[in-house]
Short mmCIF file of C-alpha atoms and ligand atoms in Angstrom, two decimals:
data_model
loop_
_atom_site.label_atom_id
_atom_site.label_comp_id
_atom_site.label_asym_id
_atom_site.label_seq_id
_atom_site.Cartn_x
_atom_site.Cartn_y
_atom_site.Cartn_z
CA MET A 1 57.43 5.24 1.25
CA ASN A 2 55.78 2.53 -0.79
CA PHE A 3 53.00 3.16 -3.28
CA LYS A 4 51.03 0.18 -4.52
CA PHE A 5 49.42 0.52 -7.89
CA PRO A 6 47.09 -2.49 -8.22
CA THR A 7 47.54 -4.11 -11.64
CA ILE A 8 43.85 -4.39 -12.53
CA ILE A 9 43.04 -0.81 -11.56
CA SER A 10 46.09 0.50 -13.35
CA THR A 11 45.27 -1.32 -16.59
CA VAL A 12 41.67 -0.09 -16.56
CA ALA A 13 42.71 3.44 -15.62
CA VAL A 14 45.37 3.53 -18.30
CA MET A 15 42.89 2.44 -20.99
CA LEU A 16 40.22 4.92 -19.88
CA PHE A 17 42.63 7.80 -19.72
CA THR A 18 44.36 6.85 -22.94
CA ASN A 19 41.06 6.90 -24.81
CA SER A 20 39.93 10.17 -23.28
CA VAL A 21 43.25 11.81 -24.08
CA TYR A 22 43.07 10.90 -27.72
CA ALA A 23 39.41 11.90 -27.90
CA GLN A 24 39.54 15.26 -26.17
CA GLU A 25 42.94 16.77 -25.63
CA ALA A 26 45.61 18.31 -27.78
CA PRO A 27 49.13 18.14 -26.33
CA LYS A 28 50.11 21.18 -24.25
CA TYR A 29 53.68 21.25 -25.56
CA ASP A 30 54.81 24.79 -26.34
CA TYR A 31 58.25 24.97 -27.97
CA VAL A 32 58.60 28.69 -27.28
CA GLU A 33 58.04 28.11 -23.57
CA ALA A 34 60.29 25.04 -23.49
CA PHE A 35 63.28 26.73 -25.15
CA LYS A 36 63.00 30.30 -23.88
CA PRO A 37 66.41 31.69 -22.86
CA PHE A 38 65.76 31.90 -19.11
CA PHE A 39 64.01 28.63 -18.48
CA TYR A 40 65.81 28.35 -15.15
CA SER A 41 63.76 30.56 -12.88
CA GLN A 42 66.67 30.97 -10.47
CA THR A 43 70.22 31.60 -11.58
CA GLY A 44 73.28 30.94 -9.46
CA THR A 45 73.95 32.29 -5.99
CA GLU A 46 76.96 32.07 -3.68
CA THR A 47 75.42 29.02 -2.03
CA ARG A 48 74.05 27.28 -5.14
CA SER A 49 75.93 27.53 -8.42
CA ALA A 50 74.03 27.96 -11.70
CA SER A 51 75.92 24.85 -12.86
CA GLY A 52 73.88 22.75 -10.44
CA GLN A 53 76.56 22.16 -7.82
CA PRO A 54 76.82 23.60 -4.31
CA GLY A 55 78.13 27.18 -4.50
CA HIS A 56 81.47 28.36 -3.14
CA ALA A 57 79.76 29.65 0.02
CA TYR A 58 77.42 26.67 0.52
CA TRP A 59 76.60 26.08 4.19
CA GLN A 60 74.44 23.68 6.11
CA ASN A 61 73.58 23.36 9.79
CA SER A 62 73.96 20.11 11.71
CA ALA A 63 72.17 18.29 14.53
CA ASP A 64 73.68 15.53 16.69
CA TYR A 65 71.43 13.56 19.00
CA ASN A 66 72.00 11.52 22.12
CA LEU A 67 68.78 9.58 22.67
CA ASN A 68 67.72 7.58 25.71
CA VAL A 69 64.41 5.82 25.44
CA SER A 70 62.40 3.07 27.10
CA LEU A 71 59.46 1.07 25.83
CA ASN A 72 56.50 0.02 27.97
CA ASP A 73 55.15 -2.80 25.81
CA VAL A 74 51.91 -3.14 27.80
CA LYS A 75 50.88 0.52 27.62
CA ASN A 76 52.52 1.03 24.17
CA GLU A 77 54.31 3.96 25.76
CA ILE A 78 57.61 5.49 24.69
CA THR A 79 59.45 7.59 27.28
CA GLY A 80 62.66 9.35 26.42
CA THR A 81 65.12 12.18 26.62
CA ALA A 82 66.68 13.79 23.57
CA GLU A 83 69.95 15.69 24.00
CA ILE A 84 70.50 17.74 20.87
CA THR A 85 73.67 19.52 19.84
CA TYR A 86 72.71 21.97 17.10
CA THR A 87 75.37 23.83 15.14
CA ASN A 88 74.43 27.02 13.32
CA ASN A 89 76.78 27.27 10.33
CA SER A 90 74.57 29.82 8.59
CA PRO A 91 75.62 33.46 8.15
CA ASP A 92 72.59 34.46 10.28
CA LYS A 93 72.35 34.72 14.05
CA MET A 94 69.29 33.08 15.58
CA SER A 95 66.99 34.22 18.38
CA PHE A 96 64.77 31.12 18.24
CA LEU A 97 64.93 27.52 17.04
CA TRP A 98 62.29 25.28 15.47
CA LEU A 99 61.78 21.56 16.03
CA GLN A 100 59.47 18.93 14.53
CA LEU A 101 57.11 17.10 16.91
CA ASP A 102 55.75 14.58 14.42
CA GLN A 103 53.86 12.49 17.01
CA ASN A 104 51.49 15.44 17.43
CA LEU A 105 49.93 14.34 14.13
CA PHE A 106 48.15 11.75 16.29
CA GLU A 107 46.63 14.29 18.68
CA LYS A 108 42.87 14.32 18.31
CA ASP A 109 42.74 17.93 17.11
CA SER A 110 45.82 17.92 14.88
CA ARG A 111 45.75 19.70 11.53
CA GLY A 112 46.57 16.39 9.84
CA ASN A 113 43.51 14.72 11.41
CA ALA A 114 41.36 17.62 10.27
CA LEU A 115 42.34 16.82 6.68
CA VAL A 116 41.35 13.14 6.80
CA PRO A 117 38.15 12.79 4.75
CA LEU A 118 35.16 10.76 5.96
CA SER A 119 36.01 8.21 3.30
CA GLY A 120 39.31 7.54 5.10
CA SER A 121 42.96 8.01 4.24
CA ARG A 122 46.33 6.35 4.33
CA ASN A 123 47.38 9.25 6.57
CA GLY A 124 46.73 9.64 10.30
CA ALA A 125 45.83 6.78 12.67
CA LYS A 126 42.79 5.31 10.87
CA GLY A 127 40.43 6.67 13.52
CA GLU A 128 42.07 4.89 16.49
CA ALA A 129 40.76 6.50 19.69
CA PHE A 130 43.78 7.00 21.94
CA ASP A 131 45.61 9.78 23.74
CA GLY A 132 48.16 10.42 20.98
CA GLY A 133 50.78 13.15 20.72
CA TYR A 134 53.71 14.22 22.88
CA LYS A 135 53.54 14.95 26.58
CA ILE A 136 56.57 17.24 27.02
CA LYS A 137 57.96 17.08 30.54
CA SER A 138 60.77 19.60 30.20
CA VAL A 139 62.79 21.61 27.69
CA LYS A 140 66.22 22.83 28.73
CA TYR A 141 68.72 25.07 26.95
CA ASP A 142 72.29 24.94 28.27
CA GLY A 143 70.91 23.12 31.31
CA LYS A 144 68.25 25.71 32.18
CA ASP A 145 64.49 25.75 31.57
CA VAL A 146 63.63 27.74 28.48
CA LYS A 147 60.47 29.23 26.99
CA TYR A 148 58.88 27.21 24.22
CA THR A 149 55.67 27.26 22.18
CA ILE A 150 54.03 24.23 20.56
CA THR A 151 51.84 24.71 17.50
CA ASP A 152 50.52 21.45 16.07
CA THR A 153 53.60 19.43 15.02
CA ARG A 154 56.15 22.19 15.63
CA MET A 155 57.94 23.54 18.70
CA GLN A 156 59.58 26.95 18.77
CA ILE A 157 62.22 27.56 21.44
CA ASP A 158 62.98 31.19 22.35
CA LEU A 159 66.68 31.50 23.12
CA PRO A 160 67.80 33.42 26.21
CA GLN A 161 70.62 34.90 24.11
CA GLU A 162 71.16 34.90 20.35
CA LEU A 163 72.93 31.92 18.83
CA ARG A 164 75.85 33.27 16.90
CA ALA A 165 76.27 32.79 13.15
CA LYS A 166 78.96 30.61 11.52
CA GLY A 167 79.52 28.02 14.20
CA GLY A 168 77.31 28.85 17.21
CA VAL A 169 76.39 25.69 19.16
CA ALA A 170 73.09 25.17 21.01
CA LYS A 171 72.58 22.39 23.57
CA ILE A 172 68.97 21.36 24.06
CA LYS A 173 67.53 18.63 26.27
CA ILE A 174 63.91 17.53 26.00
CA GLU A 175 62.10 14.99 28.19
CA TYR A 176 59.00 13.53 26.57
CA THR A 177 56.59 10.63 26.48
CA PHE A 178 53.91 9.46 24.03
CA LEU A 179 51.64 6.53 23.28
CA SER A 180 52.39 4.83 19.99
CA PRO A 181 49.50 4.59 17.54
CA GLN A 182 48.71 1.09 16.26
CA TYR A 183 48.82 2.49 12.73
CA GLY A 184 51.07 5.55 12.50
CA SER A 185 50.24 7.07 9.12
CA ASP A 186 51.70 3.96 7.45
CA ARG A 187 55.19 4.88 8.69
CA MET A 188 55.33 3.39 12.22
CA GLY A 189 53.09 1.41 14.53
CA ILE A 190 52.36 -1.82 16.36
CA GLN A 191 51.66 -5.20 14.75
CA ASP A 192 50.21 -8.09 16.76
CA THR A 193 51.59 -11.56 16.05
CA LYS A 194 51.05 -14.95 17.70
CA ASN A 195 54.31 -14.50 19.63
CA GLY A 196 53.79 -10.90 20.74
CA LYS A 197 53.73 -7.35 19.43
CA ILE A 198 56.13 -5.89 16.89
CA PHE A 199 56.89 -2.22 17.61
CA THR A 200 58.19 -0.30 14.58
CA ILE A 201 59.15 3.09 15.98
CA ALA A 202 59.85 6.21 13.91
CA GLN A 203 59.14 9.97 14.04
CA TRP A 204 59.62 9.36 17.76
CA TYR A 205 62.00 12.02 19.10
CA PRO A 206 61.90 15.82 18.67
CA ARG A 207 63.99 16.66 15.59
CA MET A 208 65.43 19.96 14.41
CA CYS A 209 63.72 21.67 11.50
CA VAL A 210 66.09 22.55 8.66
CA TYR A 211 67.26 26.15 8.41
CA ASP A 212 68.54 26.69 4.87
CA ASP A 213 69.46 29.38 2.35
CA VAL A 214 66.29 28.69 0.32
CA LEU A 215 63.42 29.22 2.77
CA GLY A 216 65.09 30.01 6.11
CA TRP A 217 63.33 27.85 8.73
CA ASN A 218 61.41 25.01 7.08
CA THR A 219 58.42 24.79 9.38
CA MET A 220 55.75 23.17 7.23
CA PRO A 221 53.73 20.98 9.63
CA TYR A 222 53.55 17.18 9.37
CA LEU A 223 50.08 16.58 7.94
CA GLY A 224 50.56 12.97 6.86
CA ALA A 225 51.12 12.92 3.11
CA SER A 226 54.33 14.95 2.84
CA GLU A 227 57.42 13.37 4.33
CA PHE A 228 60.53 14.81 5.97
CA TYR A 229 63.36 17.32 5.65
CA LEU A 230 66.08 16.80 8.23
CA GLU A 231 69.61 17.90 9.14
CA TYR A 232 72.57 15.53 9.17
CA GLY A 233 74.50 14.58 12.26
CA ASN A 234 75.66 11.70 14.44
CA ILE A 235 73.16 9.83 16.60
CA THR A 236 73.57 7.49 19.55
CA ALA A 237 70.55 5.73 21.03
CA ASN A 238 70.18 3.66 24.20
CA ILE A 239 66.96 1.68 23.88
CA THR A 240 65.59 -0.04 26.98
CA VAL A 241 63.01 -2.76 26.35
CA PRO A 242 61.70 -5.91 28.10
CA SER A 243 64.48 -8.51 28.38
CA ASN A 244 62.77 -10.98 26.06
CA HIS A 245 62.66 -8.45 23.20
CA TYR A 246 65.07 -8.27 20.27
CA VAL A 247 65.89 -4.78 18.96
CA VAL A 248 67.05 -3.74 15.50
CA ALA A 249 67.81 -0.13 14.59
CA SER A 250 69.57 2.37 12.35
CA GLY A 251 73.35 1.94 12.47
CA GLU A 252 75.65 -0.29 14.44
CA LEU A 253 74.84 -2.27 17.60
CA LEU A 254 77.53 -1.37 20.15
CA ASN A 255 76.88 -3.92 22.90
CA GLU A 256 76.10 -7.19 21.12
CA LYS A 257 77.96 -9.26 23.74
CA GLN A 258 75.52 -8.00 26.38
CA VAL A 259 72.27 -8.43 24.49
CA TYR A 260 72.87 -11.60 22.47
CA SER A 261 73.77 -15.05 23.82
CA LYS A 262 77.18 -16.62 23.16
CA GLU A 263 75.62 -18.90 20.55
CA GLU A 264 73.90 -15.97 18.83
CA ASN A 265 77.15 -13.99 18.80
CA ASN A 266 78.85 -16.95 17.08
CA ARG A 267 76.14 -16.89 14.43
CA TRP A 268 76.67 -13.14 13.93
CA SER A 269 80.35 -13.86 13.28
CA GLN A 270 79.37 -16.45 10.66
CA ALA A 271 76.92 -14.03 9.02
CA ARG A 272 79.62 -11.35 8.72
CA ASN A 273 81.58 -13.75 6.53
CA SER A 274 78.72 -15.33 4.62
CA ASP A 275 77.11 -14.47 1.28
CA LYS A 276 74.36 -16.94 2.17
CA THR A 277 71.80 -15.99 4.81
CA VAL A 278 72.68 -17.21 8.33
CA MET A 279 69.96 -17.70 10.98
CA ILE A 280 70.73 -15.73 14.13
CA ARG A 281 67.52 -16.54 15.98
CA GLN A 282 65.29 -19.19 14.47
CA GLU A 283 61.59 -19.83 14.83
CA SER A 284 62.11 -22.78 17.21
CA GLU A 285 63.89 -20.45 19.67
CA ILE A 286 61.03 -17.95 19.96
CA GLY A 287 59.42 -18.04 23.40
CA LYS A 288 62.41 -19.80 25.02
CA ASN A 289 63.70 -16.53 26.51
CA ASN A 290 61.58 -15.94 29.62
CA ALA A 291 63.90 -13.40 31.26
CA SER A 292 62.09 -10.72 33.23
CA GLY A 293 63.21 -7.12 33.71
CA THR A 294 64.69 -4.94 30.99
CA LYS A 295 67.71 -4.79 28.70
CA THR A 296 69.35 -1.77 27.08
CA TRP A 297 70.45 -1.97 23.44
CA LYS A 298 73.01 0.63 22.35
CA PHE A 299 73.26 1.87 18.78
CA LYS A 300 75.25 4.48 16.92
CA ILE A 301 74.97 5.89 13.40
CA ASN A 302 77.06 8.67 11.87
CA GLN A 303 76.23 11.20 9.16
CA THR A 304 72.53 10.45 9.26
CA ARG A 305 69.33 12.45 8.96
CA ASP A 306 67.20 10.21 11.15
CA PHE A 307 67.05 7.16 13.41
CA ALA A 308 64.38 4.43 13.61
CA TRP A 309 64.13 1.15 15.53
CA ALA A 310 61.98 -1.91 16.07
CA SER A 311 61.49 -4.17 19.08
CA SER A 312 59.68 -7.47 19.56
CA PRO A 313 59.79 -10.81 21.37
CA ALA A 314 58.48 -12.37 18.12
CA PHE A 315 61.41 -11.68 15.80
CA ILE A 316 63.19 -14.32 13.78
CA VAL A 317 66.53 -12.67 12.93
CA ASP A 318 68.83 -13.60 10.05
CA ALA A 319 71.76 -11.90 8.30
CA ALA A 320 74.40 -12.03 5.56
CA LYS A 321 77.34 -9.86 4.58
CA ILE A 322 77.10 -7.09 1.99
CA ASN A 323 80.10 -6.64 -0.32
CA LEU A 324 80.79 -3.01 -1.20
CA PRO A 325 82.81 -1.80 -4.22
CA SER A 326 85.75 -0.51 -2.13
CA GLY A 327 86.15 -3.91 -0.46
CA LYS A 328 84.41 -2.70 2.70
CA LYS A 329 81.63 -4.86 4.14
CA SER A 330 78.23 -4.09 5.54
CA LEU A 331 75.57 -6.41 6.93
CA ALA A 332 72.10 -7.26 5.58
CA ILE A 333 69.72 -8.14 8.43
CA SER A 334 66.06 -9.18 8.52
CA ALA A 335 63.70 -9.30 11.51
CA TYR A 336 60.26 -10.86 11.03
CA PRO A 337 57.66 -12.95 12.85
CA ALA A 338 57.02 -16.68 12.38
CA GLU A 339 53.93 -15.82 10.30
CA SER A 340 56.20 -14.23 7.66
CA ALA A 341 58.83 -16.99 7.50
CA GLY A 342 59.59 -19.22 4.54
CA GLU A 343 61.36 -19.08 1.18
CA LYS A 344 58.26 -17.69 -0.57
CA ALA A 345 58.21 -14.75 1.85
CA TRP A 346 60.62 -13.18 4.37
CA GLY A 347 63.03 -16.13 4.23
CA ARG A 348 64.46 -14.28 1.20
CA SER A 349 64.37 -10.79 2.71
CA THR A 350 68.09 -10.75 3.55
CA GLU A 351 68.97 -11.97 0.04
CA TYR A 352 66.85 -9.10 -1.41
CA THR A 353 68.38 -6.54 0.97
CA LYS A 354 71.93 -7.62 0.15
CA ALA A 355 71.24 -7.57 -3.60
CA ALA A 356 69.63 -4.11 -3.54
CA ILE A 357 72.40 -2.50 -1.47
CA GLU A 358 75.15 -4.12 -3.55
CA HIS A 359 73.49 -3.01 -6.81
CA TYR A 360 72.96 0.63 -5.79
CA SER A 361 76.47 0.80 -4.28
CA GLY A 362 78.07 -0.45 -7.48
CA LYS A 363 75.94 1.62 -9.80
CA TRP A 364 75.62 5.00 -8.05
CA TYR A 365 77.32 5.63 -4.70
CA GLN A 366 78.74 3.33 -2.04
CA TYR A 367 76.47 2.54 0.92
CA THR A 368 77.82 4.23 4.04
CA TYR A 369 76.15 2.46 6.96
CA PRO A 370 77.38 -0.64 8.85
CA ALA A 371 74.06 -2.47 8.46
CA ALA A 372 70.88 -2.54 6.36
CA THR A 373 67.92 -4.01 8.23
CA ASN A 374 64.53 -5.04 6.85
CA VAL A 375 61.77 -5.27 9.48
CA ALA A 376 58.34 -6.86 9.03
CA GLY A 377 55.65 -4.59 10.46
CA ASN A 378 52.22 -3.23 9.57
CA GLU A 379 53.53 -0.51 7.21
CA GLY A 380 53.09 -0.91 3.46
CA GLY A 381 56.74 0.09 3.22
CA MET A 382 58.73 2.90 4.84
CA GLU A 383 62.37 3.93 4.75
CA TYR A 384 64.81 5.21 7.37
CA PRO A 385 68.61 5.43 7.34
CA GLY A 386 69.95 1.87 7.47
CA ILE A 387 66.56 0.35 8.36
CA VAL A 388 63.23 -0.08 6.57
CA PHE A 389 59.79 -1.35 7.58
CA CYS A 390 57.90 -3.51 5.04
CA HIS A 391 54.58 -5.28 5.42
CA MET A 392 54.75 -8.66 7.18
CA ASP A 393 52.32 -10.15 4.61
CA SER A 394 54.49 -9.21 1.61
CA LYS A 395 55.79 -12.18 -0.36
CA GLY A 396 57.77 -13.03 -3.48
CA GLU A 397 57.81 -10.33 -6.16
CA GLU A 398 55.94 -7.88 -3.94
CA LEU A 399 58.45 -8.32 -1.09
CA TRP A 400 61.34 -7.85 -3.52
CA GLY A 401 59.65 -4.72 -4.91
CA VAL A 402 59.00 -3.08 -1.57
CA THR A 403 62.38 -4.07 -0.05
CA ASP A 404 64.23 -2.78 -3.11
CA HIS A 405 62.18 0.43 -3.11
CA GLU A 406 62.65 1.19 0.58
CA PHE A 407 66.41 0.54 0.45
CA GLY A 408 66.63 2.60 -2.75
CA HIS A 409 65.55 5.47 -0.50
CA ASN A 410 68.87 5.14 1.25
CA TRP A 411 70.19 7.02 -1.80
CA PHE A 412 67.21 9.41 -2.10
CA PRO A 413 66.71 11.07 0.42
CA MET A 414 69.11 9.51 2.97
CA ILE A 415 72.34 10.19 1.03
CA VAL A 416 71.03 13.02 -1.18
CA GLY A 417 69.13 14.98 1.48
CA SER A 418 66.39 16.74 -0.48
CA ASN A 419 63.31 18.41 0.99
CA GLU A 420 60.71 15.64 0.89
CA ARG A 421 57.99 17.77 2.42
CA LEU A 422 57.94 19.99 -0.67
CA PHE A 423 59.47 17.91 -3.47
CA ALA A 424 58.43 14.26 -3.28
CA TRP A 425 59.58 13.64 -6.87
CA MET A 426 63.19 14.21 -5.78
CA ASP A 427 63.09 11.13 -3.56
CA GLU A 428 60.13 8.97 -4.68
CA GLY A 429 60.60 9.73 -8.37
CA PHE A 430 64.39 9.33 -8.45
CA ASN A 431 64.02 6.17 -6.36
CA THR A 432 61.33 4.71 -8.66
CA PHE A 433 63.76 5.25 -11.54
CA ILE A 434 66.69 3.43 -9.89
CA ASN A 435 64.36 0.61 -8.73
CA GLU A 436 63.65 -0.25 -12.37
CA LEU A 437 67.36 -0.86 -13.06
CA SER A 438 67.85 -2.75 -9.81
CA THR A 439 64.90 -5.06 -10.54
CA GLU A 440 66.22 -5.72 -14.04
CA ALA A 441 69.59 -6.67 -12.53
CA PHE A 442 68.30 -8.83 -9.65
CA ASN A 443 68.83 -12.58 -10.09
CA LYS A 444 68.84 -12.45 -13.91
CA GLY A 445 65.59 -10.50 -14.00
CA GLU A 446 63.61 -12.90 -11.78
CA TYR A 447 60.94 -10.26 -11.13
CA TYR A 448 61.53 -7.94 -14.08
CA SER A 449 59.08 -7.10 -16.82
CA LYS A 450 59.57 -4.13 -19.12
CA LYS A 451 56.95 -1.38 -18.75
CA ASN A 452 54.93 -0.24 -21.74
CA ILE A 453 55.72 3.47 -21.65
CA ALA A 454 53.67 4.29 -24.74
CA GLN A 455 50.59 2.77 -23.14
CA MET A 456 51.13 4.55 -19.80
CA GLY A 457 51.85 7.92 -21.45
CA GLY A 458 48.27 9.05 -21.98
CA TYR A 459 47.39 8.27 -18.39
CA ILE A 460 50.27 9.99 -16.64
CA MET A 461 50.08 13.08 -18.87
CA ASN A 462 46.37 13.60 -18.21
CA SER A 463 45.61 17.21 -17.32
CA SER A 464 43.44 16.27 -14.32
CA PHE A 465 46.68 15.74 -12.37
CA GLU A 466 48.32 18.61 -10.53
CA PRO A 467 51.87 19.61 -11.54
CA ILE A 468 54.71 17.42 -10.18
CA MET A 469 56.15 20.47 -8.40
CA VAL A 470 53.13 20.63 -6.06
CA GLY A 471 53.97 19.12 -2.65
CA PRO A 472 52.15 15.89 -1.64
CA ASP A 473 50.10 17.76 0.99
CA ASN A 474 48.83 19.91 -1.85
CA MET A 475 47.82 17.03 -4.17
CA LYS A 476 44.74 14.86 -4.20
CA GLU A 477 45.75 11.72 -2.29
CA ASN A 478 45.01 9.65 -5.40
CA SER A 479 47.44 11.71 -7.50
CA ILE A 480 50.51 11.03 -5.35
CA GLY A 481 51.39 7.67 -6.93
CA VAL A 482 51.56 9.13 -10.42
CA LEU A 483 53.03 12.54 -9.59
CA ALA A 484 55.63 11.61 -6.98
CA TYR A 485 56.60 8.15 -8.29
CA TYR A 486 55.70 7.12 -11.83
CA LYS A 487 55.78 10.30 -13.85
CA PRO A 488 59.20 11.53 -12.67
CA GLY A 489 60.54 7.95 -12.60
CA MET A 490 59.40 7.35 -16.15
CA GLY A 491 60.72 10.75 -17.27
CA LEU A 492 64.21 9.85 -16.04
CA GLY A 493 63.90 6.46 -17.75
CA ILE A 494 63.05 8.12 -21.09
CA LEU A 495 65.90 10.61 -20.65
CA ARG A 496 68.30 7.70 -20.04
CA GLU A 497 67.09 5.17 -22.59
CA SER A 498 65.83 7.30 -25.47
CA ILE A 499 67.44 10.74 -25.30
CA LEU A 500 70.91 10.77 -23.70
CA GLY A 501 71.80 7.10 -23.67
CA PRO A 502 72.85 5.23 -20.50
CA GLU A 503 76.51 6.26 -20.58
CA LYS A 504 75.94 10.03 -20.57
CA PHE A 505 72.92 9.86 -18.31
CA ASP A 506 74.59 7.66 -15.70
CA LYS A 507 77.64 9.91 -15.57
CA ALA A 508 75.43 12.96 -14.97
CA PHE A 509 73.28 11.16 -12.40
CA ARG A 510 76.36 9.96 -10.50
CA THR A 511 77.75 13.49 -10.56
CA TYR A 512 74.51 14.81 -9.06
CA ILE A 513 74.63 12.24 -6.24
CA ASP A 514 78.30 12.87 -5.61
CA ARG A 515 77.92 16.65 -5.48
CA TRP A 516 74.91 16.58 -3.18
CA ALA A 517 75.69 13.59 -0.97
CA PHE A 518 74.74 14.53 2.61
CA LYS A 519 73.69 17.99 1.44
CA HIS A 520 70.37 19.69 0.63
CA PRO A 521 69.74 20.13 -3.12
CA THR A 522 66.71 22.12 -4.25
CA PRO A 523 65.06 22.47 -7.68
ZN1 LIG B 1 59.11 5.52 -1.40
#
C-alpha cells in the first residue's frame, strides 16, 4: 500500500519533533538490554531454525483456486463461484477450516466500520451508504452442503469428517455475490471517467486463512488498516464482463485471440519484442467498440498468494517487454483512462513498471510472473501479485514513486510471504528500503534525492510512537507511515550504508529472500 507523506507537513513535523527531542528527552538506549545473551526471544524449532532459515521440518499449507466471476457494471455487482482445493501439510488434523471474507468490512455493522472515527479514515468506504458485504448463496464441501458460521470478516466451516494431517485435501465450493464499494478502503473500488467506469477489483473472493506453526489459524479480522496473510497456490480465473470492456489481471491471459482484435494481437506481438512502449489500444479507439453482450477473459497465475483484476471500457492499454536476468522475458502493461494519458503522466507508466521490475530482479530475486500490470484507479496505490492499482491523477515523480513502491511489493510480501496483518514493517518497511535503491538507479537518478537521515532521526525516534512490532490495527492511524514504512526502511538503509556496507548487507538480504521465497517468515 502507498503512504503519502506531504513534504510541507513532514518538514514542519520533523523540525517540531527534532526540537522537542533535544529539549526534553534523553535517548532510551540501554547497552545491557541490547547485548544481553538471549536477545532472541525465541530460539530454534524444528520448523524454524535459530539460524534464521526454515527448519528441517518446515511445512506450509496450500490453497489453489478456480474462480468464475461476472461483473454487472450497472449495479456494480460481482457474482462468482470459488472452487478451492486446500491441502493440509501440517502435522495436525483439522475439524474445521477458516476463510477470510474481506468484503464484509463494507457491511454497515462491521467491526472495521465501528473503528472509523467521526473525523474520517483512510479505511472503510468513506461513509458510502450501500448494501455492502457478501451474500453467500451456498457452501459445499466435497459436493455436499456443509455447516458454516460467519463472524464479521471470517467464515468457519465445520468439516463432516476430520481432514487428515500431512497431505489431507479439502474441496470447497462457495457461491457468492456482493456490491463493490466506490472506495474500498483505498485498496479496490470504482472510478468514474468520461468514457465509463474503471472497476479495480480485489479482496473479492473467499480466501483461506493461513494455518501455521506460529499461531495455528490466523483469524485476525480485516479491520481496514492491517493487510493480508495468505497461502500460496495456483489460481485460474474466468472473468465475464460487458463485451466493450478490457480486462487486465494477475498472471497470464490465456485467450487473447478471443478477446483482442487481430490488429491488437499484432500489437501485443510487437510489444513482446520491444523495449519501447507499444500502444495496444489508443485513445482514438476508445468508444469504437459498441459490441453488446458479454465476453469472458481467462487468466492463470501460478505460485501466488492472491489474484486481482480490473475492467473498463475506458482503458488505454500499452505494453513493453521486461528483460529478466536469466534471459527470460516478462511483459510490462499499463491500463489507464484518457484523462491520465500523456508523457507527463501515465504515458510513462509502462517505462516505470519495466524499470522497477528489471531493477528488483537484477538486484534481489528474479520476477516470477508472466506480466506486471499497472492500472489507474481511485486507490492511492495498492499491490497484488503481478498487478497494482495506482491513482489515475498521479504524474511524474509521484507516479514513478507509487508505481515503484507497489511493484516493490511483489518482493515483499508477494515473493516473501510474511504476515502483513501483524507485521507491516516486514513488507512496507523492507519495500520502502528497496524503493530507495531503485529510485537512485532509475534513469540516472531522474527522481532521486538523498534523504537527510540525521534530520529525520529525532522525528522517527520520538517516544509518542508505538513500537514497530505493534500491528497496524493497533497503531494510531497517523503513526502507520513512520512505523510501518520510514523507520524500518531507514533502519535497513543505515545498516547497509553505515554499519555493514553494501556488499555484506546485500548478500545477507538476498539470502533472506532466497530462503523464504514463497514461504512464511516470522520475526
Ligand atoms: Zn506499500
